[in-house]
């Protein structure tokens, strides 16, 4: 690669990071707006998972249990109906039915992401290939605020666990997942998104970065 191509690649990488940073800020600000609203209403909650249903209702959408959703679909944003559709057999569609509560939180947060980011465009019949990734990122930022995550004793212990075995590292991740009311795999992906761990999904192998990458210093809530 010549120096001109290298310079171009560095500029593109920086631009992508800036766009990603703006996305994170936007999603975090949207979450905090909901949290402030529900605190003013004296709604009691400890983590955002507990208010994700109310956030959907506050966005003038209803949550409806329906028949006939395609196999494998756990949720569907239907702006033309003003609804988030959930299959009646939601629990039976899961590989691990015992996690249905946590998966429901993740599903609703994902659909809330579609509502907040894409709802108006979806009403116009527009559909973009990158929307699913954006909605999933929204769900991660919504359900697991970075400032709350970094205050957890389990997070601090995990970041010091460079010499520990995989079972110990996963133990911390699972305890964080329980605290935020999400699944272990969702928490692991979120920790990686924040740059706090490296995750090899194929091997379920977690490593701790020797030095926090740029993405872990995101200055959002």
PDB file of C-alpha atoms in Angstrom:
ATOM      1  CA  UNK A   1       0.000   0.000   0.000  1.00  0.00           C
ATOM      2  CA  UNK A   2       1.502   3.348  -0.992  1.00  0.00           C
ATOM      3  CA  UNK A   3       1.531   6.392   1.279  1.00  0.00           C
ATOM      4  CA  UNK A   4      -1.370   8.043  -0.568  1.00  0.00           C
ATOM      5  CA  UNK A   5      -3.612   5.022  -0.040  1.00  0.00           C
ATOM      6  CA  UNK A   6      -2.520   4.801   3.598  1.00  0.00           C
ATOM      7  CA  UNK A   7      -3.365   8.461   4.182  1.00  0.00           C
ATOM      8  CA  UNK A   8      -6.767   7.965   2.554  1.00  0.00           C
ATOM      9  CA  UNK A   9      -7.451   4.887   4.705  1.00  0.00           C
ATOM     10  CA  UNK A  10      -6.539   6.782   7.902  1.00  0.00           C
ATOM     11  CA  UNK A  11      -8.870   9.619   6.934  1.00  0.00           C
ATOM     12  CA  UNK A  12     -11.716   7.171   6.164  1.00  0.00           C
ATOM     13  CA  UNK A  13     -11.150   5.321   9.457  1.00  0.00           C
ATOM     14  CA  UNK A  14     -11.260   8.591  11.384  1.00  0.00           C
ATOM     15  CA  UNK A  15     -14.433   9.629   9.563  1.00  0.00           C
ATOM     16  CA  UNK A  16     -16.085   6.297  10.398  1.00  0.00           C
ATOM     17  CA  UNK A  17     -15.091   6.706  14.055  1.00  0.00           C
ATOM     18  CA  UNK A  18     -16.561  10.218  14.122  1.00  0.00           C
ATOM     19  CA  UNK A  19     -19.833   8.941  12.648  1.00  0.00           C
ATOM     20  CA  UNK A  20     -19.901   6.095  15.177  1.00  0.00           C
ATOM     21  CA  UNK A  21     -19.207   8.538  18.014  1.00  0.00           C
ATOM     22  CA  UNK A  22     -22.104  10.746  16.893  1.00  0.00           C
ATOM     23  CA  UNK A  23     -24.383   7.714  16.799  1.00  0.00           C
ATOM     24  CA  UNK A  24     -23.419   6.744  20.333  1.00  0.00           C
ATOM     25  CA  UNK A  25     -24.021  10.256  21.618  1.00  0.00           C
ATOM     26  CA  UNK A  26     -27.388  10.447  19.894  1.00  0.00           C
ATOM     27  CA  UNK A  27     -28.570   7.115  21.251  1.00  0.00           C
ATOM     28  CA  UNK A  28     -27.333   7.861  24.772  1.00  0.00           C
ATOM     29  CA  UNK A  29     -29.032  11.267  24.779  1.00  0.00           C
ATOM     30  CA  UNK A  30     -32.283   9.649  23.632  1.00  0.00           C
ATOM     31  CA  UNK A  31     -32.063   7.124  26.471  1.00  0.00           C
ATOM     32  CA  UNK A  32     -31.348   9.811  29.050  1.00  0.00           C
ATOM     33  CA  UNK A  33     -34.351  11.801  27.838  1.00  0.00           C
ATOM     34  CA  UNK A  34     -36.561   8.803  28.576  1.00  0.00           C
ATOM     35  CA  UNK A  35     -34.946   8.216  31.968  1.00  0.00           C
ATOM     36  CA  UNK A  36     -35.467  11.837  33.003  1.00  0.00           C
ATOM     37  CA  UNK A  37     -39.079  11.713  31.855  1.00  0.00           C
ATOM     38  CA  UNK A  38     -39.891   8.591  33.843  1.00  0.00           C
ATOM     39  CA  UNK A  39     -38.078   9.860  36.930  1.00  0.00           C
ATOM     40  CA  UNK A  40     -40.240  12.999  36.797  1.00  0.00           C
ATOM     41  CA  UNK A  41     -43.251  10.684  36.684  1.00  0.00           C
ATOM     42  CA  UNK A  42     -41.888   8.931  39.793  1.00  0.00           C
ATOM     43  CA  UNK A  43     -41.656   5.627  37.956  1.00  0.00           C
ATOM     44  CA  UNK A  44     -39.402   3.336  40.010  1.00  0.00           C
ATOM     45  CA  UNK A  45     -36.668   1.489  38.113  1.00  0.00           C
ATOM     46  CA  UNK A  46     -33.057   0.428  38.615  1.00  0.00           C
ATOM     47  CA  UNK A  47     -31.921  -0.272  35.057  1.00  0.00           C
ATOM     48  CA  UNK A  48     -33.250   0.874  31.633  1.00  0.00           C
ATOM     49  CA  UNK A  49     -34.555  -2.626  30.840  1.00  0.00           C
ATOM     50  CA  UNK A  50     -37.337  -1.962  33.321  1.00  0.00           C
ATOM     51  CA  UNK A  51     -38.703   1.012  31.369  1.00  0.00           C
ATOM     52  CA  UNK A  52     -38.234  -0.121  27.759  1.00  0.00           C
ATOM     53  CA  UNK A  53     -41.930  -1.029  27.449  1.00  0.00           C
ATOM     54  CA  UNK A  54     -42.929   2.395  28.761  1.00  0.00           C
ATOM     55  CA  UNK A  55     -40.499   4.043  26.306  1.00  0.00           C
ATOM     56  CA  UNK A  56     -42.297   2.340  23.414  1.00  0.00           C
ATOM     57  CA  UNK A  57     -45.688   3.425  24.735  1.00  0.00           C
ATOM     58  CA  UNK A  58     -44.349   6.963  25.270  1.00  0.00           C
ATOM     59  CA  UNK A  59     -43.374   6.955  21.583  1.00  0.00           C
ATOM     60  CA  UNK A  60     -47.078   6.446  20.720  1.00  0.00           C
ATOM     61  CA  UNK A  61     -46.674   2.799  19.792  1.00  0.00           C
ATOM     62  CA  UNK A  62     -48.435  -0.146  21.366  1.00  0.00           C
ATOM     63  CA  UNK A  63     -47.033  -3.627  21.982  1.00  0.00           C
ATOM     64  CA  UNK A  64     -49.187  -6.357  20.496  1.00  0.00           C
ATOM     65  CA  UNK A  65     -48.949 -10.146  20.658  1.00  0.00           C
ATOM     66  CA  UNK A  66     -49.768 -11.638  17.257  1.00  0.00           C
ATOM     67  CA  UNK A  67     -49.865 -14.862  15.280  1.00  0.00           C
ATOM     68  CA  UNK A  68     -48.237 -15.428  11.922  1.00  0.00           C
ATOM     69  CA  UNK A  69     -44.827 -13.779  12.235  1.00  0.00           C
ATOM     70  CA  UNK A  70     -42.166 -15.588  10.234  1.00  0.00           C
ATOM     71  CA  UNK A  71     -40.194 -18.308  12.043  1.00  0.00           C
ATOM     72  CA  UNK A  72     -37.171 -16.879  13.824  1.00  0.00           C
ATOM     73  CA  UNK A  73     -38.669 -13.376  14.107  1.00  0.00           C
ATOM     74  CA  UNK A  74     -38.896 -12.246  17.736  1.00  0.00           C
ATOM     75  CA  UNK A  75     -40.193  -8.739  17.123  1.00  0.00           C
ATOM     76  CA  UNK A  76     -41.324  -6.461  14.324  1.00  0.00           C
ATOM     77  CA  UNK A  77     -41.696  -2.700  14.171  1.00  0.00           C
ATOM     78  CA  UNK A  78     -44.873  -1.861  12.240  1.00  0.00           C
ATOM     79  CA  UNK A  79     -45.078   1.953  11.973  1.00  0.00           C
ATOM     80  CA  UNK A  80     -48.113   1.823   9.687  1.00  0.00           C
ATOM     81  CA  UNK A  81     -49.971   0.107  12.557  1.00  0.00           C
ATOM     82  CA  UNK A  82     -48.308   2.151  15.286  1.00  0.00           C
ATOM     83  CA  UNK A  83     -47.275  -1.109  16.908  1.00  0.00           C
ATOM     84  CA  UNK A  84     -44.429  -3.372  17.915  1.00  0.00           C
ATOM     85  CA  UNK A  85     -45.512  -6.921  17.100  1.00  0.00           C
ATOM     86  CA  UNK A  86     -44.362  -9.818  19.284  1.00  0.00           C
ATOM     87  CA  UNK A  87     -45.158 -13.464  18.398  1.00  0.00           C
ATOM     88  CA  UNK A  88     -47.530 -15.215  20.797  1.00  0.00           C
ATOM     89  CA  UNK A  89     -45.135 -18.150  20.908  1.00  0.00           C
ATOM     90  CA  UNK A  90     -42.183 -15.891  21.786  1.00  0.00           C
ATOM     91  CA  UNK A  91     -40.782 -18.174  24.470  1.00  0.00           C
ATOM     92  CA  UNK A  92     -41.031 -21.306  22.329  1.00  0.00           C
ATOM     93  CA  UNK A  93     -38.949 -19.606  19.619  1.00  0.00           C
ATOM     94  CA  UNK A  94     -35.946 -19.290  21.923  1.00  0.00           C
ATOM     95  CA  UNK A  95     -33.052 -21.714  22.106  1.00  0.00           C
ATOM     96  CA  UNK A  96     -32.945 -21.065  25.863  1.00  0.00           C
ATOM     97  CA  UNK A  97     -36.546 -20.364  26.977  1.00  0.00           C
ATOM     98  CA  UNK A  98     -35.391 -19.581  30.529  1.00  0.00           C
ATOM     99  CA  UNK A  99     -33.919 -16.310  29.193  1.00  0.00           C
ATOM    100  CA  UNK A 100     -37.236 -15.111  27.752  1.00  0.00           C
ATOM    101  CA  UNK A 101     -37.452 -12.075  30.063  1.00  0.00           C
ATOM    102  CA  UNK A 102     -33.967 -10.863  29.129  1.00  0.00           C
ATOM    103  CA  UNK A 103     -34.468 -11.552  25.419  1.00  0.00           C
ATOM    104  CA  UNK A 104     -37.766  -9.650  25.560  1.00  0.00           C
ATOM    105  CA  UNK A 105     -35.940  -6.605  26.955  1.00  0.00           C
ATOM    106  CA  UNK A 106     -33.408  -6.835  24.122  1.00  0.00           C
ATOM    107  CA  UNK A 107     -36.104  -7.325  21.482  1.00  0.00           C
ATOM    108  CA  UNK A 108     -38.165  -4.369  22.684  1.00  0.00           C
ATOM    109  CA  UNK A 109     -35.065  -2.137  22.887  1.00  0.00           C
ATOM    110  CA  UNK A 110     -34.151  -3.147  19.315  1.00  0.00           C
ATOM    111  CA  UNK A 111     -37.646  -2.281  18.082  1.00  0.00           C
ATOM    112  CA  UNK A 112     -37.551   0.966  20.058  1.00  0.00           C
ATOM    113  CA  UNK A 113     -34.401   1.740  18.104  1.00  0.00           C
ATOM    114  CA  UNK A 114     -36.309   1.296  14.858  1.00  0.00           C
ATOM    115  CA  UNK A 115     -39.090   3.553  16.156  1.00  0.00           C
ATOM    116  CA  UNK A 116     -36.757   6.323  17.237  1.00  0.00           C
ATOM    117  CA  UNK A 117     -34.340   6.131  14.300  1.00  0.00           C
ATOM    118  CA  UNK A 118     -36.325   4.845  11.343  1.00  0.00           C
ATOM    119  CA  UNK A 119     -40.034   5.066  12.134  1.00  0.00           C
ATOM    120  CA  UNK A 120     -40.890   8.014   9.913  1.00  0.00           C
ATOM    121  CA  UNK A 121     -38.868   6.656   6.979  1.00  0.00           C
ATOM    122  CA  UNK A 122     -40.462   3.233   7.386  1.00  0.00           C
ATOM    123  CA  UNK A 123     -43.897   4.846   7.097  1.00  0.00           C
ATOM    124  CA  UNK A 124     -42.780   6.114   3.671  1.00  0.00           C
ATOM    125  CA  UNK A 125     -41.844   2.575   2.596  1.00  0.00           C
ATOM    126  CA  UNK A 126     -38.095   3.215   2.875  1.00  0.00           C
ATOM    127  CA  UNK A 127     -35.843   0.395   4.073  1.00  0.00           C
ATOM    128  CA  UNK A 128     -32.055   0.554   4.359  1.00  0.00           C
ATOM    129  CA  UNK A 129     -29.677  -2.401   4.844  1.00  0.00           C
ATOM    130  CA  UNK A 130     -27.827  -0.757   7.730  1.00  0.00           C
ATOM    131  CA  UNK A 131     -30.897  -0.241   9.890  1.00  0.00           C
ATOM    132  CA  UNK A 132     -30.717  -3.564  11.709  1.00  0.00           C
ATOM    133  CA  UNK A 133     -27.179  -2.828  12.905  1.00  0.00           C
ATOM    134  CA  UNK A 134     -28.237   0.673  13.993  1.00  0.00           C
ATOM    135  CA  UNK A 135     -31.216  -0.678  15.944  1.00  0.00           C
ATOM    136  CA  UNK A 136     -29.007  -3.266  17.645  1.00  0.00           C
ATOM    137  CA  UNK A 137     -26.473  -0.593  18.611  1.00  0.00           C
ATOM    138  CA  UNK A 138     -29.336   1.524  19.946  1.00  0.00           C
ATOM    139  CA  UNK A 139     -30.488  -1.434  22.065  1.00  0.00           C
ATOM    140  CA  UNK A 140     -26.996  -1.891  23.508  1.00  0.00           C
ATOM    141  CA  UNK A 141     -26.575   1.780  24.388  1.00  0.00           C
ATOM    142  CA  UNK A 142     -30.130   1.986  25.754  1.00  0.00           C
ATOM    143  CA  UNK A 143     -29.993  -1.099  27.975  1.00  0.00           C
ATOM    144  CA  UNK A 144     -26.400  -0.797  29.212  1.00  0.00           C
ATOM    145  CA  UNK A 145     -25.341   2.816  29.871  1.00  0.00           C
ATOM    146  CA  UNK A 146     -21.567   3.051  29.835  1.00  0.00           C
ATOM    147  CA  UNK A 147     -21.378   5.239  32.951  1.00  0.00           C
ATOM    148  CA  UNK A 148     -23.413   2.682  34.919  1.00  0.00           C
ATOM    149  CA  UNK A 149     -21.356  -0.178  33.538  1.00  0.00           C
ATOM    150  CA  UNK A 150     -18.040   1.368  34.570  1.00  0.00           C
ATOM    151  CA  UNK A 151     -19.286   1.900  38.142  1.00  0.00           C
ATOM    152  CA  UNK A 152     -20.068  -1.795  38.619  1.00  0.00           C
ATOM    153  CA  UNK A 153     -17.665  -3.749  40.805  1.00  0.00           C
ATOM    154  CA  UNK A 154     -17.977  -6.687  38.398  1.00  0.00           C
ATOM    155  CA  UNK A 155     -16.745  -4.512  35.525  1.00  0.00           C
ATOM    156  CA  UNK A 156     -13.733  -3.341  37.495  1.00  0.00           C
ATOM    157  CA  UNK A 157     -12.950  -6.934  38.475  1.00  0.00           C
ATOM    158  CA  UNK A 158     -13.340  -8.080  34.870  1.00  0.00           C
ATOM    159  CA  UNK A 159     -10.901  -5.441  33.623  1.00  0.00           C
ATOM    160  CA  UNK A 160      -8.353  -6.664  36.156  1.00  0.00           C
ATOM    161  CA  UNK A 161      -8.891 -10.293  35.119  1.00  0.00           C
ATOM    162  CA  UNK A 162      -6.153 -10.442  32.476  1.00  0.00           C
ATOM    163  CA  UNK A 163      -4.574 -13.472  34.144  1.00  0.00           C
ATOM    164  CA  UNK A 164      -7.826 -15.206  35.067  1.00  0.00           C
ATOM    165  CA  UNK A 165      -9.303 -18.227  33.276  1.00  0.00           C
ATOM    166  CA  UNK A 166     -12.264 -18.001  30.908  1.00  0.00           C
ATOM    167  CA  UNK A 167     -14.755 -19.287  33.480  1.00  0.00           C
ATOM    168  CA  UNK A 168     -13.867 -16.428  35.848  1.00  0.00           C
ATOM    169  CA  UNK A 169     -14.180 -13.822  33.094  1.00  0.00           C
ATOM    170  CA  UNK A 170     -17.516 -15.214  31.942  1.00  0.00           C
ATOM    171  CA  UNK A 171     -18.655 -15.284  35.568  1.00  0.00           C
ATOM    172  CA  UNK A 172     -18.213 -11.516  35.792  1.00  0.00           C
ATOM    173  CA  UNK A 173     -19.961 -11.025  32.445  1.00  0.00           C
ATOM    174  CA  UNK A 174     -22.926 -13.150  33.511  1.00  0.00           C
ATOM    175  CA  UNK A 175     -23.252 -11.234  36.781  1.00  0.00           C
ATOM    176  CA  UNK A 176     -23.275  -7.964  34.819  1.00  0.00           C
ATOM    177  CA  UNK A 177     -25.905  -9.424  32.491  1.00  0.00           C
ATOM    178  CA  UNK A 178     -28.054 -10.323  35.496  1.00  0.00           C
ATOM    179  CA  UNK A 179     -27.711  -6.811  36.912  1.00  0.00           C
ATOM    180  CA  UNK A 180     -28.739  -5.121  33.654  1.00  0.00           C
ATOM    181  CA  UNK A 181     -31.392  -7.796  32.901  1.00  0.00           C
ATOM    182  CA  UNK A 182     -29.969  -8.895  29.563  1.00  0.00           C
ATOM    183  CA  UNK A 183     -28.461 -12.148  28.330  1.00  0.00           C
ATOM    184  CA  UNK A 184     -24.805 -13.049  28.757  1.00  0.00           C
ATOM    185  CA  UNK A 185     -24.160 -12.962  25.014  1.00  0.00           C
ATOM    186  CA  UNK A 186     -25.749  -9.501  24.728  1.00  0.00           C
ATOM    187  CA  UNK A 187     -23.633  -8.221  27.623  1.00  0.00           C
ATOM    188  CA  UNK A 188     -20.456  -9.657  26.085  1.00  0.00           C
ATOM    189  CA  UNK A 189     -21.205  -7.972  22.748  1.00  0.00           C
ATOM    190  CA  UNK A 190     -21.928  -4.703  24.556  1.00  0.00           C
ATOM    191  CA  UNK A 191     -18.667  -4.857  26.507  1.00  0.00           C
ATOM    192  CA  UNK A 192     -16.882  -5.401  23.206  1.00  0.00           C
ATOM    193  CA  UNK A 193     -18.782  -2.520  21.604  1.00  0.00           C
ATOM    194  CA  UNK A 194     -17.513  -0.252  24.395  1.00  0.00           C
ATOM    195  CA  UNK A 195     -13.985  -1.545  23.795  1.00  0.00           C
ATOM    196  CA  UNK A 196     -13.693  -3.124  27.249  1.00  0.00           C
ATOM    197  CA  UNK A 197     -13.122  -6.701  26.065  1.00  0.00           C
ATOM    198  CA  UNK A 198     -12.199  -8.612  22.934  1.00  0.00           C
ATOM    199  CA  UNK A 199     -14.699 -11.355  22.107  1.00  0.00           C
ATOM    200  CA  UNK A 200     -14.081 -14.293  19.794  1.00  0.00           C
ATOM    201  CA  UNK A 201     -17.698 -15.358  19.268  1.00  0.00           C
ATOM    202  CA  UNK A 202     -16.860 -18.595  17.467  1.00  0.00           C
ATOM    203  CA  UNK A 203     -14.773 -19.849  20.402  1.00  0.00           C
ATOM    204  CA  UNK A 204     -16.631 -17.887  23.111  1.00  0.00           C
ATOM    205  CA  UNK A 205     -13.194 -16.646  24.136  1.00  0.00           C
ATOM    206  CA  UNK A 206     -12.897 -13.388  26.078  1.00  0.00           C
ATOM    207  CA  UNK A 207      -9.656 -11.441  26.337  1.00  0.00           C
ATOM    208  CA  UNK A 208      -8.953  -8.165  28.118  1.00  0.00           C
ATOM    209  CA  UNK A 209      -7.176  -5.464  26.068  1.00  0.00           C
ATOM    210  CA  UNK A 210      -3.773  -4.474  27.438  1.00  0.00           C
ATOM    211  CA  UNK A 211      -4.581  -0.905  26.501  1.00  0.00           C
ATOM    212  CA  UNK A 212      -8.076   0.496  26.140  1.00  0.00           C
ATOM    213  CA  UNK A 213      -8.799   1.218  22.453  1.00  0.00           C
ATOM    214  CA  UNK A 214     -10.122   4.492  21.177  1.00  0.00           C
ATOM    215  CA  UNK A 215     -13.724   3.288  21.268  1.00  0.00           C
ATOM    216  CA  UNK A 216     -13.569   2.622  25.021  1.00  0.00           C
ATOM    217  CA  UNK A 217     -13.011   6.304  25.745  1.00  0.00           C
ATOM    218  CA  UNK A 218     -16.310   7.421  24.260  1.00  0.00           C
ATOM    219  CA  UNK A 219     -17.445  10.417  26.271  1.00  0.00           C
ATOM    220  CA  UNK A 220     -21.112   9.577  26.492  1.00  0.00           C
ATOM    221  CA  UNK A 221     -23.375   8.370  29.263  1.00  0.00           C
TER     222      UNK A 221
END
